mmCIF file of C-alpha atoms and ligand atoms in Angstrom:
data_model
loop_
_atom_site.group_PDB
_atom_site.id
_atom_site.type_symbol
_atom_site.label_atom_id
_atom_site.label_comp_id
_atom_site.label_asym_id
_atom_site.label_seq_id
_atom_site.Cartn_x
_atom_site.Cartn_y
_atom_site.Cartn_z
ATOM 1 C CA UNK G 1 7.045 7.366 -10.837
ATOM 2 C CA UNK G 2 4.388 9.728 -11.881
ATOM 3 C CA UNK G 3 6.290 13.015 -11.450
ATOM 4 C CA UNK G 4 4.358 13.139 -8.182
ATOM 5 C CA UNK G 5 5.309 15.807 -6.017
ATOM 6 C CA UNK G 6 3.481 16.309 -2.509
ATOM 7 C CA UNK G 7 2.767 19.729 -0.841
ATOM 8 C CA UNK G 8 1.140 20.317 2.525
ATOM 9 C CA UNK G 9 -1.328 22.984 2.966
ATOM 10 C CA UNK G 10 -2.559 24.147 6.341
ATOM 11 C CA UNK G 11 -5.729 25.945 7.543
ATOM 12 C CA UNK G 12 -5.510 27.638 10.750
ATOM 13 C CA UNK G 13 -8.872 29.128 12.637
ATOM 14 C CA UNK G 14 -10.741 29.465 9.166
ATOM 15 C CA UNK G 15 -14.344 30.120 9.608
ATOM 16 C CA UNK G 16 -16.670 29.288 7.160
ATOM 17 C CA UNK G 17 -20.340 30.888 7.103
ATOM 18 C CA UNK G 18 -23.291 28.692 7.922
ATOM 19 C CA UNK G 19 -24.976 29.348 4.266
ATOM 20 C CA UNK G 20 -21.908 27.619 2.772
ATOM 21 C CA UNK G 21 -23.024 24.314 4.474
ATOM 22 C CA UNK G 22 -23.267 21.514 1.811
ATOM 23 C CA UNK G 23 -26.572 19.071 2.495
ATOM 24 C CA UNK G 24 -27.377 18.446 6.135
ATOM 25 C CA UNK G 25 -24.574 19.237 9.467
ATOM 26 C CA UNK G 26 -23.340 16.158 10.471
ATOM 27 C CA UNK G 27 -23.605 13.935 7.162
ATOM 28 C CA UNK G 28 -20.427 15.362 5.436
ATOM 29 C CA UNK G 29 -18.666 11.849 5.898
ATOM 30 C CA UNK G 30 -21.506 10.638 3.881
ATOM 31 C CA UNK G 31 -21.402 12.840 1.011
ATOM 32 C CA UNK G 32 -17.751 12.409 0.982
ATOM 33 C CA UNK G 33 -18.065 8.759 0.913
ATOM 34 C CA UNK G 34 -20.770 8.920 -1.838
ATOM 35 C CA UNK G 35 -18.047 11.069 -3.964
ATOM 36 C CA UNK G 36 -15.514 8.572 -3.401
ATOM 37 C CA UNK G 37 -17.804 5.662 -4.971
ATOM 38 C CA UNK G 38 -17.904 7.922 -8.256
ATOM 39 C CA UNK G 39 -13.920 8.143 -8.160
ATOM 40 C CA UNK G 40 -13.654 4.528 -7.799
ATOM 41 C CA UNK G 41 -16.042 3.594 -10.896
ATOM 42 C CA UNK G 42 -14.159 6.261 -12.907
ATOM 43 C CA UNK G 43 -10.673 4.737 -11.821
ATOM 44 C CA UNK G 44 -12.183 1.454 -12.858
ATOM 45 C CA UNK G 45 -13.070 2.262 -16.079
ATOM 46 C CA UNK G 46 -9.761 4.034 -16.730
ATOM 47 C CA UNK G 47 -8.305 0.756 -15.617
ATOM 48 C CA UNK G 48 -10.241 -0.866 -18.277
ATOM 49 C CA UNK G 49 -9.052 1.272 -20.665
ATOM 50 C CA UNK G 50 -5.392 0.829 -19.823
ATOM 51 C CA UNK G 51 -5.793 -2.509 -19.915
ATOM 52 C CA UNK G 52 -7.481 -2.698 -23.386
ATOM 53 C CA UNK G 53 -4.694 -0.561 -24.557
ATOM 54 C CA UNK G 54 -2.190 -3.370 -23.473
ATOM 55 C CA UNK G 55 -3.791 -6.216 -24.772
ATOM 56 C CA UNK G 56 -3.767 -4.237 -27.997
ATOM 57 C CA UNK G 57 -0.305 -3.712 -27.903
ATOM 58 C CA UNK G 58 0.320 -7.275 -26.439
ATOM 59 C CA UNK G 59 -1.280 -8.627 -29.575
ATOM 60 C CA UNK G 60 -0.505 -6.517 -32.355
ATOM 61 C CA UNK G 61 3.730 -7.230 -31.317
ATOM 62 C CA UNK G 62 2.962 -11.100 -30.819
ATOM 63 C CA UNK G 63 1.689 -11.572 -34.489
ATOM 64 C CA UNK G 64 4.825 -9.120 -35.781
ATOM 65 C CA UNK G 65 7.735 -10.197 -33.580
ATOM 66 C CA UNK G 66 9.211 -13.449 -35.615
ATOM 67 C CA UNK G 67 11.520 -15.645 -33.796
ATOM 68 C CA UNK G 68 13.096 -19.135 -34.801
ATOM 69 C CA UNK G 69 11.047 -18.350 -38.068
ATOM 70 C CA UNK G 70 7.622 -18.234 -36.512
ATOM 71 C CA UNK G 71 5.794 -14.976 -34.804
ATOM 72 C CA UNK G 72 6.049 -15.334 -30.714
ATOM 73 C CA UNK G 73 2.242 -15.156 -30.453
ATOM 74 C CA UNK G 74 2.188 -18.698 -32.267
ATOM 75 C CA UNK G 75 3.028 -20.217 -28.933
ATOM 76 C CA UNK G 76 0.385 -20.686 -26.196
ATOM 77 C CA UNK G 77 3.225 -19.368 -23.907
ATOM 78 C CA UNK G 78 2.798 -15.969 -25.307
ATOM 79 C CA UNK G 79 -0.737 -16.529 -26.331
ATOM 80 C CA UNK G 80 -2.504 -17.524 -22.947
ATOM 81 C CA UNK G 81 -1.189 -14.980 -20.898
ATOM 82 C CA UNK G 82 -2.562 -12.925 -23.052
ATOM 83 C CA UNK G 83 -5.996 -14.083 -23.377
ATOM 84 C CA UNK G 84 -6.320 -14.493 -20.089
ATOM 85 C CA UNK G 85 -5.476 -10.669 -19.203
ATOM 86 C CA UNK G 86 -8.133 -10.267 -21.848
ATOM 87 C CA UNK G 87 -10.685 -12.316 -19.829
ATOM 88 C CA UNK G 88 -10.067 -10.412 -16.669
ATOM 89 C CA UNK G 89 -9.938 -6.780 -17.990
ATOM 90 C CA UNK G 90 -13.892 -7.862 -19.813
ATOM 91 C CA UNK G 91 -14.915 -9.511 -16.405
ATOM 92 C CA UNK G 92 -13.864 -6.197 -14.580
ATOM 93 C CA UNK G 93 -15.703 -4.013 -17.306
ATOM 94 C CA UNK G 94 -18.873 -5.832 -15.919
ATOM 95 C CA UNK G 95 -18.667 -4.922 -12.508
ATOM 96 C CA UNK G 96 -17.587 -1.509 -13.532
ATOM 97 C CA UNK G 97 -21.067 -1.145 -15.362
ATOM 98 C CA UNK G 98 -22.855 -3.027 -12.768
ATOM 99 C CA UNK G 99 -21.635 -0.069 -10.076
ATOM 100 C CA UNK G 100 -22.200 3.058 -12.359
ATOM 101 C CA UNK G 101 -26.072 1.760 -12.890
ATOM 102 C CA UNK G 102 -26.349 1.422 -9.718
ATOM 103 C CA UNK G 103 -24.538 5.043 -8.999
ATOM 104 C CA UNK G 104 -26.942 6.289 -11.704
ATOM 105 C CA UNK G 105 -29.907 5.390 -10.083
ATOM 106 C CA UNK G 106 -28.602 6.947 -6.735
ATOM 107 C CA UNK G 107 -29.062 3.512 -5.172
ATOM 108 C CA UNK G 108 -26.175 2.120 -2.677
ATOM 109 C CA UNK G 109 -23.031 0.906 -4.830
ATOM 110 C CA UNK G 110 -20.085 1.043 -2.286
ATOM 111 C CA UNK G 111 -19.879 -2.662 -2.560
ATOM 112 C CA UNK G 112 -20.076 -2.565 -6.291
ATOM 113 C CA UNK G 113 -17.755 0.385 -6.622
ATOM 114 C CA UNK G 114 -15.223 -1.181 -4.877
ATOM 115 C CA UNK G 115 -15.203 -4.543 -6.115
ATOM 116 C CA UNK G 116 -15.010 -2.793 -9.917
ATOM 117 C CA UNK G 117 -11.963 -0.604 -8.603
ATOM 118 C CA UNK G 118 -10.288 -3.854 -7.142
ATOM 119 C CA UNK G 119 -10.699 -6.540 -10.255
ATOM 120 C CA UNK G 120 -10.022 -3.374 -12.737
ATOM 121 C CA UNK G 121 -6.686 -2.277 -11.217
ATOM 122 C CA UNK G 122 -5.894 -6.305 -10.927
ATOM 123 C CA UNK G 123 -6.593 -6.799 -14.707
ATOM 124 C CA UNK G 124 -4.751 -3.744 -16.088
ATOM 125 C CA UNK G 125 -1.664 -4.438 -13.846
ATOM 126 C CA UNK G 126 -1.956 -8.066 -15.022
ATOM 127 C CA UNK G 127 -2.072 -7.021 -18.823
ATOM 128 C CA UNK G 128 0.856 -4.550 -18.241
ATOM 129 C CA UNK G 129 3.139 -7.212 -17.032
ATOM 130 C CA UNK G 130 1.906 -9.821 -19.719
ATOM 131 C CA UNK G 131 2.695 -6.920 -22.092
ATOM 132 C CA UNK G 132 6.181 -6.164 -21.070
ATOM 133 C CA UNK G 133 6.852 -10.056 -21.308
ATOM 134 C CA UNK G 134 5.625 -9.609 -24.627
ATOM 135 C CA UNK G 135 7.946 -7.207 -25.885
ATOM 136 C CA UNK G 136 10.649 -8.831 -24.227
ATOM 137 C CA UNK G 137 13.496 -6.225 -24.191
ATOM 138 C CA UNK G 138 11.933 -3.522 -25.782
ATOM 139 C CA UNK G 139 9.046 -3.298 -23.076
ATOM 140 C CA UNK G 140 11.743 -1.597 -21.183
ATOM 141 C CA UNK G 141 12.321 0.607 -23.794
ATOM 142 C CA UNK G 142 10.752 4.506 -23.931
ATOM 143 C CA UNK G 143 9.804 4.573 -27.445
ATOM 144 C CA UNK G 144 6.846 2.051 -27.269
ATOM 145 C CA UNK G 145 5.510 3.762 -24.203
ATOM 146 C CA UNK G 146 4.765 0.220 -22.496
ATOM 147 C CA UNK G 147 7.139 0.799 -19.659
ATOM 148 C CA UNK G 148 5.412 4.196 -18.793
ATOM 149 C CA UNK G 149 1.808 2.901 -18.894
ATOM 150 C CA UNK G 150 3.034 -0.081 -16.864
ATOM 151 C CA UNK G 151 4.307 2.482 -14.282
ATOM 152 C CA UNK G 152 1.079 4.450 -14.527
ATOM 153 C CA UNK G 153 -0.851 1.475 -13.996
ATOM 154 C CA UNK G 154 1.124 0.325 -11.189
ATOM 155 C CA UNK G 155 -0.459 3.451 -9.203
ATOM 156 C CA UNK G 156 -4.056 1.955 -9.089
ATOM 157 C CA UNK G 157 -3.189 -0.976 -6.481
ATOM 158 C CA UNK G 158 -2.460 2.195 -4.349
ATOM 159 C CA UNK G 159 -4.598 5.033 -4.978
ATOM 160 C CA UNK G 160 -7.400 6.082 -4.912
ATOM 161 C CA UNK G 161 -7.615 3.285 -2.494
ATOM 162 C CA UNK G 162 -5.252 0.676 -1.997
ATOM 163 C CA UNK G 163 -6.256 -3.066 -2.883
ATOM 164 C CA UNK G 164 -5.977 -4.170 0.997
ATOM 165 C CA UNK G 165 -8.146 -1.621 1.996
ATOM 166 C CA UNK G 166 -11.144 -2.309 -0.697
ATOM 167 C CA UNK G 167 -10.633 -5.916 0.689
ATOM 168 C CA UNK G 168 -10.914 -5.132 4.364
ATOM 169 C CA UNK G 169 -14.348 -2.964 3.307
ATOM 170 C CA UNK G 170 -15.589 -6.015 1.632
ATOM 171 C CA UNK G 171 -14.585 -8.158 4.554
ATOM 172 C CA UNK G 172 -16.423 -5.837 6.997
ATOM 173 C CA UNK G 173 -19.211 -4.182 5.029
ATOM 174 C CA UNK G 174 -20.239 -7.385 2.415
ATOM 175 C CA UNK G 175 -19.161 -9.952 4.308
ATOM 176 C CA UNK G 176 -19.743 -9.245 8.080
ATOM 177 C CA UNK G 177 -16.532 -9.805 9.181
ATOM 178 C CA UNK G 178 -15.060 -8.424 12.212
ATOM 179 C CA UNK G 179 -13.226 -5.132 11.561
ATOM 180 C CA UNK G 180 -9.748 -5.635 11.238
ATOM 181 C CA UNK G 181 -8.081 -1.882 11.757
HETATM 182 C C1 LIG F 1 -0.051 9.947 -7.871
HETATM 183 C C2 LIG F 1 -0.527 9.909 -6.742
HETATM 184 C C3 LIG F 1 -1.798 10.623 -6.846
HETATM 185 C C4 LIG F 1 -2.416 11.117 -5.714
HETATM 186 N N1 LIG F 1 -4.073 11.651 -5.787
HETATM 187 C C5 LIG F 1 -4.523 11.758 -4.572
HETATM 188 C C6 LIG F 1 -5.900 12.822 -4.933
HETATM 189 O O1 LIG F 1 -5.915 13.279 -5.961
HETATM 190 N N2 LIG F 1 -6.489 13.036 -3.636
HETATM 191 C C7 LIG F 1 -6.456 12.318 -2.647
HETATM 192 O O2 LIG F 1 -7.141 12.283 -1.334
HETATM 193 N N3 LIG F 1 -5.323 11.660 -2.451
HETATM 194 C C8 LIG F 1 -4.766 11.335 -3.662
HETATM 195 N N4 LIG F 1 -3.324 10.255 -3.224
HETATM 196 C C9 LIG F 1 -3.296 9.443 -2.151
HETATM 197 C C10 LIG F 1 -3.938 8.278 -2.132
HETATM 198 O O3 LIG F 1 -5.144 7.969 -2.142
HETATM 199 C C11 LIG F 1 -3.034 7.298 -1.065
HETATM 200 O O4 LIG F 1 -1.684 7.505 -1.282
HETATM 201 C C12 LIG F 1 -3.857 6.101 -0.897
HETATM 202 O O5 LIG F 1 -5.167 6.061 -0.674
HETATM 203 C C13 LIG F 1 -2.851 5.062 0.251
HETATM 204 O O6 LIG F 1 -2.639 5.794 1.265
HETATM 205 P P1 LIG F 1 -1.625 6.343 1.941
HETATM 206 O O7 LIG F 1 -0.463 6.621 1.139
HETATM 207 O O8 LIG F 1 -1.894 7.074 3.240
HETATM 208 O O9 LIG F 1 -1.018 4.530 2.317
HETATM 209 P P2 LIG F 1 -1.259 4.016 3.964
HETATM 210 O O10 LIG F 1 -2.305 4.266 4.470
HETATM 211 O O11 LIG F 1 -0.009 4.642 4.607
HETATM 212 O O12 LIG F 1 -1.153 2.438 3.703
HETATM 213 C C14 LIG F 1 0.316 1.618 3.333
HETATM 214 C C15 LIG F 1 0.477 0.384 3.013
HETATM 215 O O13 LIG F 1 0.027 -0.094 3.908
HETATM 216 C C16 LIG F 1 -1.456 -0.903 3.622
HETATM 217 N N5 LIG F 1 -2.015 -0.746 4.473
HETATM 218 C C17 LIG F 1 -2.696 0.588 5.403
HETATM 219 N N6 LIG F 1 -3.473 -0.119 6.268
HETATM 220 C C18 LIG F 1 -3.962 -1.013 6.151
HETATM 221 C C19 LIG F 1 -4.446 -1.992 7.109
HETATM 222 N N7 LIG F 1 -5.515 -2.161 7.833
HETATM 223 N N8 LIG F 1 -4.284 -3.454 6.775
HETATM 224 C C20 LIG F 1 -4.005 -3.943 5.681
HETATM 225 N N9 LIG F 1 -2.776 -2.858 4.922
HETATM 226 C C21 LIG F 1 -3.031 -1.686 5.469
HETATM 227 C C22 LIG F 1 -2.123 -0.410 2.633
HETATM 228 O O14 LIG F 1 -2.999 -1.155 1.869
HETATM 229 C C23 LIG F 1 -0.434 0.320 1.999
HETATM 230 O O15 LIG F 1 -0.101 -0.604 0.849
HETATM 231 C C24 LIG F 1 -2.787 10.344 -4.231
HETATM 232 C C25 LIG F 1 -1.656 9.042 -4.195
HETATM 233 C C26 LIG F 1 -0.525 9.190 -5.453
HETATM 234 C C27 LIG F 1 0.477 8.133 -5.051
#
């Protein structure tokens, strides 16, 4: 779906000199997690951009495409899903900025980074579906780029962290529920 190929890489008996240590010994996983928060905020921003791209395309097409003598965008059945997707993308954008502000201040932002990624991935996926539906048959045509972006934005339900694992994080670390895995 993404021209995605995987390659395995093995390191056997690799020795690293002590002066190559990053930070303090034993805290590596914490440093890694902090880096992942930045990635989640970045991906949330990407999803917000994707979502806006879809909504822009869907809106324009809904104005241009005339069926039964009127633009399809004059029908609430077409308008409302686009409007709802827009609302959800803009809401996700607020959480993305909240997470980014915390990160920039060097404060804990695990919950916000995860929530931003989940909200933005859901919103862009919703916008993608709405756009394919608005385009009808042309939603599947290569030349409009909608089907390509639809495939690309599906990725963010899975990577860089799957939606289920974000929910597991929020359940355990934000709500204090027992660890499920
Ligand atoms: C195009 C692409 C690019 C990628 N790029 C990178 C990269 O640059 N760097 C990198 O490190 N990784 C990368 N990844 C990997 C990506 O981070 C993982 O695929 C992702 O985190 C999901 O892990 P997994 O594939 O091992 O799925 P699994 O952990 O095997 O999970 C499979 C499914 O089961 C669900 N699941 C698993 N455990 C539970 C549970 N306890 N409760 C409920 N549901 C569960 C998951 O939500 C998922 O839907 C990339 C993946 C893709 C597809």
